CSV table of C-alpha atoms in Angstrom, one decimal:
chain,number,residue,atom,x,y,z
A,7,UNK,CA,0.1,-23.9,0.8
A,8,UNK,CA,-1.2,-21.5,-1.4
A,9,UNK,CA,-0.9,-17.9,-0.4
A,10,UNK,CA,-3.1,-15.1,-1.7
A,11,UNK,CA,-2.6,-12.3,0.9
A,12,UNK,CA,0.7,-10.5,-0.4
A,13,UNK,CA,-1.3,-7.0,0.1
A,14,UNK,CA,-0.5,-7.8,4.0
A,15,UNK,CA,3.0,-9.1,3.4
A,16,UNK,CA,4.8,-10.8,0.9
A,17,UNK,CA,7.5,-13.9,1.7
A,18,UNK,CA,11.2,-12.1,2.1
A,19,UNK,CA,13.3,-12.7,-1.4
A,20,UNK,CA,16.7,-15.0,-0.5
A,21,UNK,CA,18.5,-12.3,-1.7
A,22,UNK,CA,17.0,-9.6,0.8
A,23,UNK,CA,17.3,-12.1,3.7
A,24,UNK,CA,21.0,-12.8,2.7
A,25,UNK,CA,21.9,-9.1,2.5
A,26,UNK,CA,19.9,-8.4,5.8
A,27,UNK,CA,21.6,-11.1,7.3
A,28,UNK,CA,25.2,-10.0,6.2
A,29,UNK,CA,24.5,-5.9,7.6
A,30,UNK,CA,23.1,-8.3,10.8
A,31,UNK,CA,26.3,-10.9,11.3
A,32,UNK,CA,29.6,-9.0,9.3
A,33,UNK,CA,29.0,-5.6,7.7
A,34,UNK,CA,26.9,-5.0,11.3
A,35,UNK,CA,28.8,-1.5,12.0
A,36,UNK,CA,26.7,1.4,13.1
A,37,UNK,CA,26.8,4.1,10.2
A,38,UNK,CA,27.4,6.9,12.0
A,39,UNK,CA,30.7,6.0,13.8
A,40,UNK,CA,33.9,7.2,12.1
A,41,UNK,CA,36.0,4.2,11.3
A,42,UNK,CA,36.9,2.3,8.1
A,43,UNK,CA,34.0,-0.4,8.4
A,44,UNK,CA,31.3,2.0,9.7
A,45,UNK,CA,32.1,4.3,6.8
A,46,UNK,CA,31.5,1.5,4.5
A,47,UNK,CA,28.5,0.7,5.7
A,48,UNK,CA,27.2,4.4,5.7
A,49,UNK,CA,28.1,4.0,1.6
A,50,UNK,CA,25.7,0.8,1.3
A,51,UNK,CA,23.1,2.7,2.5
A,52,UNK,CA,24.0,5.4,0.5
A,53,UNK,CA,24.1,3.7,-2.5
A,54,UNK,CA,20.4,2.2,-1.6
A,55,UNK,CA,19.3,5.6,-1.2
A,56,UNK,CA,20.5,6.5,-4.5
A,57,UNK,CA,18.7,3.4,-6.5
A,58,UNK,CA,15.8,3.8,-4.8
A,59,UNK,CA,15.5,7.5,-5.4
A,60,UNK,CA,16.1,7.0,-9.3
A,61,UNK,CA,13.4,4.2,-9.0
A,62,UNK,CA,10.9,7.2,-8.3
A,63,UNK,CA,12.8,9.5,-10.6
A,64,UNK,CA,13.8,11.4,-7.8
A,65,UNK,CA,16.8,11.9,-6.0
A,66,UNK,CA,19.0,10.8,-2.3
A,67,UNK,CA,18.6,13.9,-0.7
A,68,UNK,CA,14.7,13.7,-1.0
A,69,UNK,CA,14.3,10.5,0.1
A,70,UNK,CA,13.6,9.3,4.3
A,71,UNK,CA,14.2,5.7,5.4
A,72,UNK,CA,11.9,4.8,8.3
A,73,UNK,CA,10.2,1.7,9.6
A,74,UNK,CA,7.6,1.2,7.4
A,75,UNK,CA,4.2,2.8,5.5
A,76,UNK,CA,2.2,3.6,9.0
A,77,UNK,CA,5.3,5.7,10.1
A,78,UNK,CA,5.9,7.0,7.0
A,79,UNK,CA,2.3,8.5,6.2
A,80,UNK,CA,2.4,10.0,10.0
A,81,UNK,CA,5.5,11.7,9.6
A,82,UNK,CA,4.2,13.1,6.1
A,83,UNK,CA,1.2,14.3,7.5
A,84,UNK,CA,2.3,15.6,10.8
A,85,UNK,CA,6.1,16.7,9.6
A,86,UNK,CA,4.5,18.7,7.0
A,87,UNK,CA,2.0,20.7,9.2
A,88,UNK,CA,4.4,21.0,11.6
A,89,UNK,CA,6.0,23.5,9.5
A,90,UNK,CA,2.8,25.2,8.2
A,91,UNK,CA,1.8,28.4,9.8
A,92,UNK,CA,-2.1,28.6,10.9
A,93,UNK,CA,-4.4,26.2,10.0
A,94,UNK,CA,-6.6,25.8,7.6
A,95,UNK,CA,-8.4,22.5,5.2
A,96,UNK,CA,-7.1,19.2,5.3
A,97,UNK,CA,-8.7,16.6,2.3
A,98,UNK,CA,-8.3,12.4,2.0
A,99,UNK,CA,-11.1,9.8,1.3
A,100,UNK,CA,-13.3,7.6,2.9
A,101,UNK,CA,-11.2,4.9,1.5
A,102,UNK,CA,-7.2,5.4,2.8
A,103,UNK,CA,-5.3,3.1,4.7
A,104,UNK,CA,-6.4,3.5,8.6
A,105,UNK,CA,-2.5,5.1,8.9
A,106,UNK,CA,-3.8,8.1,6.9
A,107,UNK,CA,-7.5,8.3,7.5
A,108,UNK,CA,-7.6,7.7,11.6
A,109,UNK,CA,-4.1,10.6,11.5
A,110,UNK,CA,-6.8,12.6,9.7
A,111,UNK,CA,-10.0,12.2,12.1
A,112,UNK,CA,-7.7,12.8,15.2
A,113,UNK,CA,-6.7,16.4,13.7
A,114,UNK,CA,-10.6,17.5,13.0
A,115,UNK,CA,-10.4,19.0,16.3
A,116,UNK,CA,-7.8,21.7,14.8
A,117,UNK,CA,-8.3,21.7,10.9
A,118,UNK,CA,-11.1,21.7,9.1
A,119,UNK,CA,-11.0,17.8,7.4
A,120,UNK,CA,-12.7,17.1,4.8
A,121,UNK,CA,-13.2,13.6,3.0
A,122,UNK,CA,-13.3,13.4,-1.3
A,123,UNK,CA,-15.7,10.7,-2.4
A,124,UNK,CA,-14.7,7.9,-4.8
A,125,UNK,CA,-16.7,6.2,-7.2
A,126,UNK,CA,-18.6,2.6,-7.7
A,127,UNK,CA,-15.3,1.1,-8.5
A,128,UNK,CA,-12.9,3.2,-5.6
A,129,UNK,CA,-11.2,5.7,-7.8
A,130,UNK,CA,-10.7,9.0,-6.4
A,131,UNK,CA,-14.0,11.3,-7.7
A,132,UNK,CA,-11.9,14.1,-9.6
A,133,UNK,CA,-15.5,16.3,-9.4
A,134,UNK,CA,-15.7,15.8,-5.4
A,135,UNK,CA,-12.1,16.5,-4.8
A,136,UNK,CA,-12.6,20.0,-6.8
A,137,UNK,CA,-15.8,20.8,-5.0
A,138,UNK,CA,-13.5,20.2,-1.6
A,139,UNK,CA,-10.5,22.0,-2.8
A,140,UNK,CA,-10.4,26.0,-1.9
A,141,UNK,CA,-7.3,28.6,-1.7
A,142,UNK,CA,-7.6,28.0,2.2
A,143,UNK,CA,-6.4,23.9,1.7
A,144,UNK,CA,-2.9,22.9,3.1
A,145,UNK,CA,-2.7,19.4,2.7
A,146,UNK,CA,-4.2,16.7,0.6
A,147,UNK,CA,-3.5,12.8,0.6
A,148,UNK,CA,-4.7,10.5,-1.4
A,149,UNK,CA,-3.5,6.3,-1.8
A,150,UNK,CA,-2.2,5.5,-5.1
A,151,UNK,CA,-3.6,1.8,-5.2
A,152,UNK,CA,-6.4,0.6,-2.8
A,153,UNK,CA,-5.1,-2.0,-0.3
A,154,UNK,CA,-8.8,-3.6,-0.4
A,155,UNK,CA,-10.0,-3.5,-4.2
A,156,UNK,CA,-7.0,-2.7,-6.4
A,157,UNK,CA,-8.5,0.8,-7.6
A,158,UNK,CA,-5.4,3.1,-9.3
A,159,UNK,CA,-5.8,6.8,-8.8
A,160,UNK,CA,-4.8,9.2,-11.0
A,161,UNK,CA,-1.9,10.5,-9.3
A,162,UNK,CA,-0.8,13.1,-12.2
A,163,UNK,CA,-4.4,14.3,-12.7
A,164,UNK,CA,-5.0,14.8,-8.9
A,165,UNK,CA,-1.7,16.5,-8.4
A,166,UNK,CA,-2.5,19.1,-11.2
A,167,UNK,CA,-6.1,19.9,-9.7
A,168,UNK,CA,-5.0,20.0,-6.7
A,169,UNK,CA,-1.9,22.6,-7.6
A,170,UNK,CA,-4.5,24.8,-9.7
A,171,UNK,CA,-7.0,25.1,-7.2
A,172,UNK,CA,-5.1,25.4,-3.9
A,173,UNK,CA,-1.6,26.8,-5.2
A,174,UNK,CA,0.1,26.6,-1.7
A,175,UNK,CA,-1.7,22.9,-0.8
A,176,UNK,CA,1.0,20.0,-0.5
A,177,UNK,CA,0.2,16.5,-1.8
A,178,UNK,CA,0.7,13.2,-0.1
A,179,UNK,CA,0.5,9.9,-1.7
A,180,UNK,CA,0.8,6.5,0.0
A,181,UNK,CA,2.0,4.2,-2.2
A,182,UNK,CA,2.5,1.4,-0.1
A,183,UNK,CA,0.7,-0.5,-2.2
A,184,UNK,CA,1.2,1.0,-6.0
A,185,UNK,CA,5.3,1.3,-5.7
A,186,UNK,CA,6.7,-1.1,-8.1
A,187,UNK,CA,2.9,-2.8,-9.0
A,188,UNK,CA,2.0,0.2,-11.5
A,189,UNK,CA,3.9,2.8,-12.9
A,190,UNK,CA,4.5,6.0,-10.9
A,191,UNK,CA,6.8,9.3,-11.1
A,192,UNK,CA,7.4,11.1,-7.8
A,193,UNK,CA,7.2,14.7,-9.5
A,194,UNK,CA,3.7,14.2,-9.5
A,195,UNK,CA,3.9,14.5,-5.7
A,196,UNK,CA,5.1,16.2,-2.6
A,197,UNK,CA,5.3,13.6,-0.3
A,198,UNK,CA,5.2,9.6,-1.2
A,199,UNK,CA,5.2,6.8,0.7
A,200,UNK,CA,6.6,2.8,0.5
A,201,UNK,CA,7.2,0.4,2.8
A,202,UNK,CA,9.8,-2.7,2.0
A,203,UNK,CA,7.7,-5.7,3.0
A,204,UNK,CA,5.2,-5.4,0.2
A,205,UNK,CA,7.8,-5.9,-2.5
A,206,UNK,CA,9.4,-9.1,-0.7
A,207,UNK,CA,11.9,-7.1,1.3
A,208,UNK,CA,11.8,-7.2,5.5
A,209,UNK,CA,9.6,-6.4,7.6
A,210,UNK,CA,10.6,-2.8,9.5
A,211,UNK,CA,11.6,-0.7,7.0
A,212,UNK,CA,10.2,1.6,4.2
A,213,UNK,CA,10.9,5.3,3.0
A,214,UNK,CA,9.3,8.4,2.8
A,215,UNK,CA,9.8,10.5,-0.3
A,216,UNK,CA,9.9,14.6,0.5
A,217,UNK,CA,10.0,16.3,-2.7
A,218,UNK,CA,13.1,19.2,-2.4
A,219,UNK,CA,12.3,22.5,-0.9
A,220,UNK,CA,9.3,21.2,1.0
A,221,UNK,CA,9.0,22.6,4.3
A,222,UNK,CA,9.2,19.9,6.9
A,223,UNK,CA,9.9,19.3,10.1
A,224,UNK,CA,10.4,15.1,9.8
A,225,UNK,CA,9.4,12.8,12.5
A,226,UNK,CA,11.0,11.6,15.4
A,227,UNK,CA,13.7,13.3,17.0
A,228,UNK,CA,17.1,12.5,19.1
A,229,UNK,CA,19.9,11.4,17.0
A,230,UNK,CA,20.3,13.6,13.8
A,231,UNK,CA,20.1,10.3,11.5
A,232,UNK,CA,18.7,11.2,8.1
A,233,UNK,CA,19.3,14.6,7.8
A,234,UNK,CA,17.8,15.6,11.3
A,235,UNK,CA,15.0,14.6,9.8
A,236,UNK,CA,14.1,10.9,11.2
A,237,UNK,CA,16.5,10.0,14.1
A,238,UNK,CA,17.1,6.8,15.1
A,239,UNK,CA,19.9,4.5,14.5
A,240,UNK,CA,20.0,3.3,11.0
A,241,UNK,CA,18.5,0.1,10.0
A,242,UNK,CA,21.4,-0.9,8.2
A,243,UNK,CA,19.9,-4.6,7.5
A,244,UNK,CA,16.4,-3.9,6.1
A,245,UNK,CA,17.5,-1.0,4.0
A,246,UNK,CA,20.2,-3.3,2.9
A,247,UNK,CA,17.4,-6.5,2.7
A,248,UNK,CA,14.5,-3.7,1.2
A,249,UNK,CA,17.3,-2.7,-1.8
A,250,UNK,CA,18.7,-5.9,-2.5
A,251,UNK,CA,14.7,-6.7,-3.3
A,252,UNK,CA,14.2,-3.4,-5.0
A,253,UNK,CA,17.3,-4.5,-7.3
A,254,UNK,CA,15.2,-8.1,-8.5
A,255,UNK,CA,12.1,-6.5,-8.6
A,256,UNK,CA,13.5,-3.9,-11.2
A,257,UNK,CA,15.3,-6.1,-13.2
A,258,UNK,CA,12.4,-8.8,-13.2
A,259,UNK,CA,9.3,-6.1,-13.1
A,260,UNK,CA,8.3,-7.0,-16.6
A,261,UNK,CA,7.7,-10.8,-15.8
A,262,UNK,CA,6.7,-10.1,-12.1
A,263,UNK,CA,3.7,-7.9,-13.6
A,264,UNK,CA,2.6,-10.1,-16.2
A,265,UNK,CA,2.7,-13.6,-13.7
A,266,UNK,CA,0.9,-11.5,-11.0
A,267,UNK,CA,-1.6,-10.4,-13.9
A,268,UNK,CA,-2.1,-13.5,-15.1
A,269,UNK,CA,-3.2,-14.9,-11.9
A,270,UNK,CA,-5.5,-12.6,-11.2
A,271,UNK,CA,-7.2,-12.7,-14.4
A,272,UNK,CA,-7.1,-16.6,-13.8
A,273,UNK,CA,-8.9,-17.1,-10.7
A,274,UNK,CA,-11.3,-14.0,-11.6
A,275,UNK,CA,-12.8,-15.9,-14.7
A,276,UNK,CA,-12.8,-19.5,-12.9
A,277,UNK,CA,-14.7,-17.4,-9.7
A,278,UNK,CA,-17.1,-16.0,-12.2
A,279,UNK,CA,-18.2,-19.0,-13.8
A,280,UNK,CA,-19.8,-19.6,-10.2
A,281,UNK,CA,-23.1,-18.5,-9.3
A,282,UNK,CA,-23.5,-15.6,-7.1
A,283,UNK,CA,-20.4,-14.3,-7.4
A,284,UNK,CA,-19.5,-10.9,-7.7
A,285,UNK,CA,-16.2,-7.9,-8.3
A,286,UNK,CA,-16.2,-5.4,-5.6
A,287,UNK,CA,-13.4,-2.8,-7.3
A,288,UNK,CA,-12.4,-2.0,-11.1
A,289,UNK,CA,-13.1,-5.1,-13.6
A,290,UNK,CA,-9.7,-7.0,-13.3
A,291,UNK,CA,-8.3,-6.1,-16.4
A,292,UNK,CA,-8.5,-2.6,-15.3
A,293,UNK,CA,-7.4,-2.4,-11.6
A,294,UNK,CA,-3.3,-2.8,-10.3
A,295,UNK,CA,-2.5,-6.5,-10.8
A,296,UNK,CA,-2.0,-7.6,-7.6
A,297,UNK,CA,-5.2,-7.0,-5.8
A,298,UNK,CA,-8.8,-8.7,-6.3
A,299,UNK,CA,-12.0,-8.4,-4.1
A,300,UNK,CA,-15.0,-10.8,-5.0
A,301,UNK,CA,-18.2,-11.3,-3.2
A,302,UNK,CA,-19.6,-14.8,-2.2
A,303,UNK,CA,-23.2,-14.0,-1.7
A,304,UNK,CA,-24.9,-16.5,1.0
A,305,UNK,CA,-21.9,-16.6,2.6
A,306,UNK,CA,-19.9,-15.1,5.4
A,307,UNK,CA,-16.3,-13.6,4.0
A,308,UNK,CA,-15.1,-14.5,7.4
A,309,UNK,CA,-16.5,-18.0,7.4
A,310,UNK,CA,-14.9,-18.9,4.3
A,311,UNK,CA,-11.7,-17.3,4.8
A,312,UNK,CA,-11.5,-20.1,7.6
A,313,UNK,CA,-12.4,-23.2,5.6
A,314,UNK,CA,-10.4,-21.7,3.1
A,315,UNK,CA,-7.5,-21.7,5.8
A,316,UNK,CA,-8.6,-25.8,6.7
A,317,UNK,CA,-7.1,-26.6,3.0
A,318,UNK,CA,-3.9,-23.9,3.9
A,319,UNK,CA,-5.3,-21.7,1.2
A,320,UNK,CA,-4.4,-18.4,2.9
A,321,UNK,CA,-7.1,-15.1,1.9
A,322,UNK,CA,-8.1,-12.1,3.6
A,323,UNK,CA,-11.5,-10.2,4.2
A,324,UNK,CA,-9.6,-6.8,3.8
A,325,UNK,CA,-6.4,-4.7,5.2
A,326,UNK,CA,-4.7,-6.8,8.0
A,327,UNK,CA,-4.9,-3.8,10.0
A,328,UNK,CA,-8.7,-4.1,10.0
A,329,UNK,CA,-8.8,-7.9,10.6
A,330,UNK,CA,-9.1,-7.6,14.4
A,331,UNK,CA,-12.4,-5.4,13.8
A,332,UNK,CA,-15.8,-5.9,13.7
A,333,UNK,CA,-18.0,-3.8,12.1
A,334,UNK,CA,-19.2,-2.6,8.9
A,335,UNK,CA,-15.9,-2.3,5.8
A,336,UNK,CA,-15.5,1.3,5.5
A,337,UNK,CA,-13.9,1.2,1.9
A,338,UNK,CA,-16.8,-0.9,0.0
A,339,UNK,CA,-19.3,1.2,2.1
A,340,UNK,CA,-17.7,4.1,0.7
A,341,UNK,CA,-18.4,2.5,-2.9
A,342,UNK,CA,-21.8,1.2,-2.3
A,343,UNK,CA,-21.0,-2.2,-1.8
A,344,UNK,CA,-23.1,-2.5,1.6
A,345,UNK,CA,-25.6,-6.1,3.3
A,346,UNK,CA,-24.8,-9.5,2.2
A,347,UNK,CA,-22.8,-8.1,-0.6
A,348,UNK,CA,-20.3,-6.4,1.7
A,349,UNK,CA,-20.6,-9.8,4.2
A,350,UNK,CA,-19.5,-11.8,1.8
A,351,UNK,CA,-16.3,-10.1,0.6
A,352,UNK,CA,-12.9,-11.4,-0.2
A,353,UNK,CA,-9.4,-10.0,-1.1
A,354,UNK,CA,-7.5,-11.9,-3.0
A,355,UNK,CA,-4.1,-10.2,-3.2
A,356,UNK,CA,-0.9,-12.0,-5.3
A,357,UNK,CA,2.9,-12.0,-6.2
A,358,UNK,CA,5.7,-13.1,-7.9
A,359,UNK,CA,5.3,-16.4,-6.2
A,360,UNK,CA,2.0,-17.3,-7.4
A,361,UNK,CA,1.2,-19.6,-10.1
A,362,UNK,CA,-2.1,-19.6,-12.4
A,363,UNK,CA,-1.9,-23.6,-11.2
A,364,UNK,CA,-2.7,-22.2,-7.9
A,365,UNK,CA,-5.5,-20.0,-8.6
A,366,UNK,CA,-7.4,-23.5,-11.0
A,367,UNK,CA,-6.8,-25.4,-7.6
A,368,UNK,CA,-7.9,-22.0,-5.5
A,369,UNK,CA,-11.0,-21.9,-7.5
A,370,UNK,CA,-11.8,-25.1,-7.5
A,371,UNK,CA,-11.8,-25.7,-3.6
A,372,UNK,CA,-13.6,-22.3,-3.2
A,373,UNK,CA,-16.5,-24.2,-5.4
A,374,UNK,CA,-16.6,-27.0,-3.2
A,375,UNK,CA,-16.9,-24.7,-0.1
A,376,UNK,CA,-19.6,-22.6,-1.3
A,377,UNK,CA,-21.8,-25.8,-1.9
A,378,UNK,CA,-21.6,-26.8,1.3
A,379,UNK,CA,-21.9,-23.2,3.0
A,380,UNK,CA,-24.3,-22.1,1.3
A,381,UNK,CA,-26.7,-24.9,2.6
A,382,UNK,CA,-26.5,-22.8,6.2
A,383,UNK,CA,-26.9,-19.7,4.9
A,384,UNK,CA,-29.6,-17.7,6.9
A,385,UNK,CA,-33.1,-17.4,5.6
């Protein structure tokens, strides 16, 4: 098997299933009772907080655990308007994760939304977000990575516009898919959000970084967990499972990057030597290491993402939380990558796991496939 789809999820580290399954099977206590064991376990999680705070160069109190990137960028968004008075100008791009952009269409009724364009390549247009930006802004969010083409914004840049030109605007960034893949320093943000299953922790859990003194009202109530700000009982295994794979990634990041690097530039020069084949995004060197998106011209992305699966070569035609729609691809629409172009796309996406072995044997069955499907290709 050969599996080239870590942007949708990435296989569990042993050592994030084993401390999962310990805070499942011993260590199980509930945090918030009073006695001996459930007091340690309230200090594991505390002491997760605290590493994954410094890993944003932030600190415990401003960091949120929750179940993941979709809840996270909601309760940003909605948690931090909650606590606004009046309304007023809302800004993203064409090109955010559907947990950001569809939040952002449903409030259009009661904000005025307004959509920043990106370039050829996906980056955030600095000249269309200032020609959006006015005093009257609250909110702006912006992805740090693209989950489709690997584009990396320039979160310093954009947070200094955005705090020239709107003073009182707050700045959200999901960076669901940039934590740990490219270098990154809350302080140049309000709000930022991970989630643990993209850096080979479990499924369920992620964080939401709120940046001290921000007004906000948090998400779901009940319980008081988190600071009254995210109730719910605390999820004591995936924080345990997300920080044990926090811990390797950190002391391994330097190797992780170049092998996931090295991949990518590996199968991008053997799928180049083909004809007809195309980079939807940044050139490789230049985009977050982890994410690739080529064009097969002639052929259907969809079509070969199947024979692809036939030799359990495992691809995707974009974010898995698109993959049960039809339609036209929203993000390369947004960057002019429209008709057979946009048909034929594919997202390679890779991690710590991968080998550049894997990407000469990726390529090579990807040449034989496009031989054969490109003799039904319609005229």
């Amino acid at each position: 098997m050969i599996y080239l789809d870590n942007s949708a999820t990435t296989r569990t580290l042993p050592a994030a299933a084993e401390a999962a399954q310990k805070y499942m099977c011993e260590s199980f206590f509930n945090p918030a009772a009073a006695y001996s064991p459930a007091v340690e376990s309230e200090r594991a999680v505390n002491g997760a907080r605290a590493r994954l705070a410094e890993a944003m160069h932030g600190s415990a109190e401003e960091i949120v655990f929750t179940s993941g990137g979709t809840e996270s960028n909601n309760m940003a968004i909605h948690g931090a308007l909650g606590a606004m008075r009046g309304r007023g100008q809302l800004i993203t791009s064409a090109v955010e994760h559907p947990s950001v952009y569809e939040v952002m269409r449903g409030l259009a009724s009661e904000y005025n939304v307004r959509e920043a364009g990106v370039d050829k390549e996906g980056r955030l247009d600095l000249t269309s977000l200032a020609e959006q930006l006015t005093p009257d802004t609250r909110f702006v969010s912006i992805m740090q990575v693209n989950n489709e083409t690997g584009a990396i914004n320039d979160i310093p840049a954009i947070y200094k516009l955005v705090k020239q030109e709107a003073p009182g605007a707050l700045v959200h960034v999901d960076g669901v898919q940039g934590f740990l893949k490219v270098p990154f320093d809350a302080r140049s943000c309000d709000f930022y959000t991970i989630s643990g299953h993209k850096f080979h922790g479990p499924k369920g859990v992620g964080a939401l970084y709120v940046k001290k003194g921000t007004r906000f009202l948090g998400g779901q109530i009940g319980g008081g967990q988190e600071r009254n700000l995210r109730s719910g009982t605390t999820n004591t295994p995936g924080i345990m499972g997300m920080d044990a794979a926090l811990q390797y990634y950190l002391a391994n990041q330097g190797t992780i990057w170049q092998n996931m690097r090295a991949c990518k530039m590996r199968l991008a020069e053997n799928l180049l030597t083909l004809p007809d084949v195309l980079i939807n995004g940044p050139a490789p060197e230049n985009g977050a290491p982890h994410i690739l998106n080529m064009s097969f011209l002639g052929v259907r992305g969809e079509v070969l993402l199947h024979a692809l699966e036939e030799k359990k070569i495992y691809v995707s035609t974009g974010s898995a939380c698109s993959a049960h729609k039809k339609g036209k691809n929203r993000i390369l629409n947004a960057m002019g990558v429209t008709g057979d172009r946009q048909e034929g796309a594919i997202r390679f996406s890779f991690s710590l796991f991968n080998t550049p072995a894997e990407m000469d044997e990726a390529a090579a069955a990807i040449a034989g496939l496009l031989g054969l499907l490109r003799r039904f290709r319609r005229r």
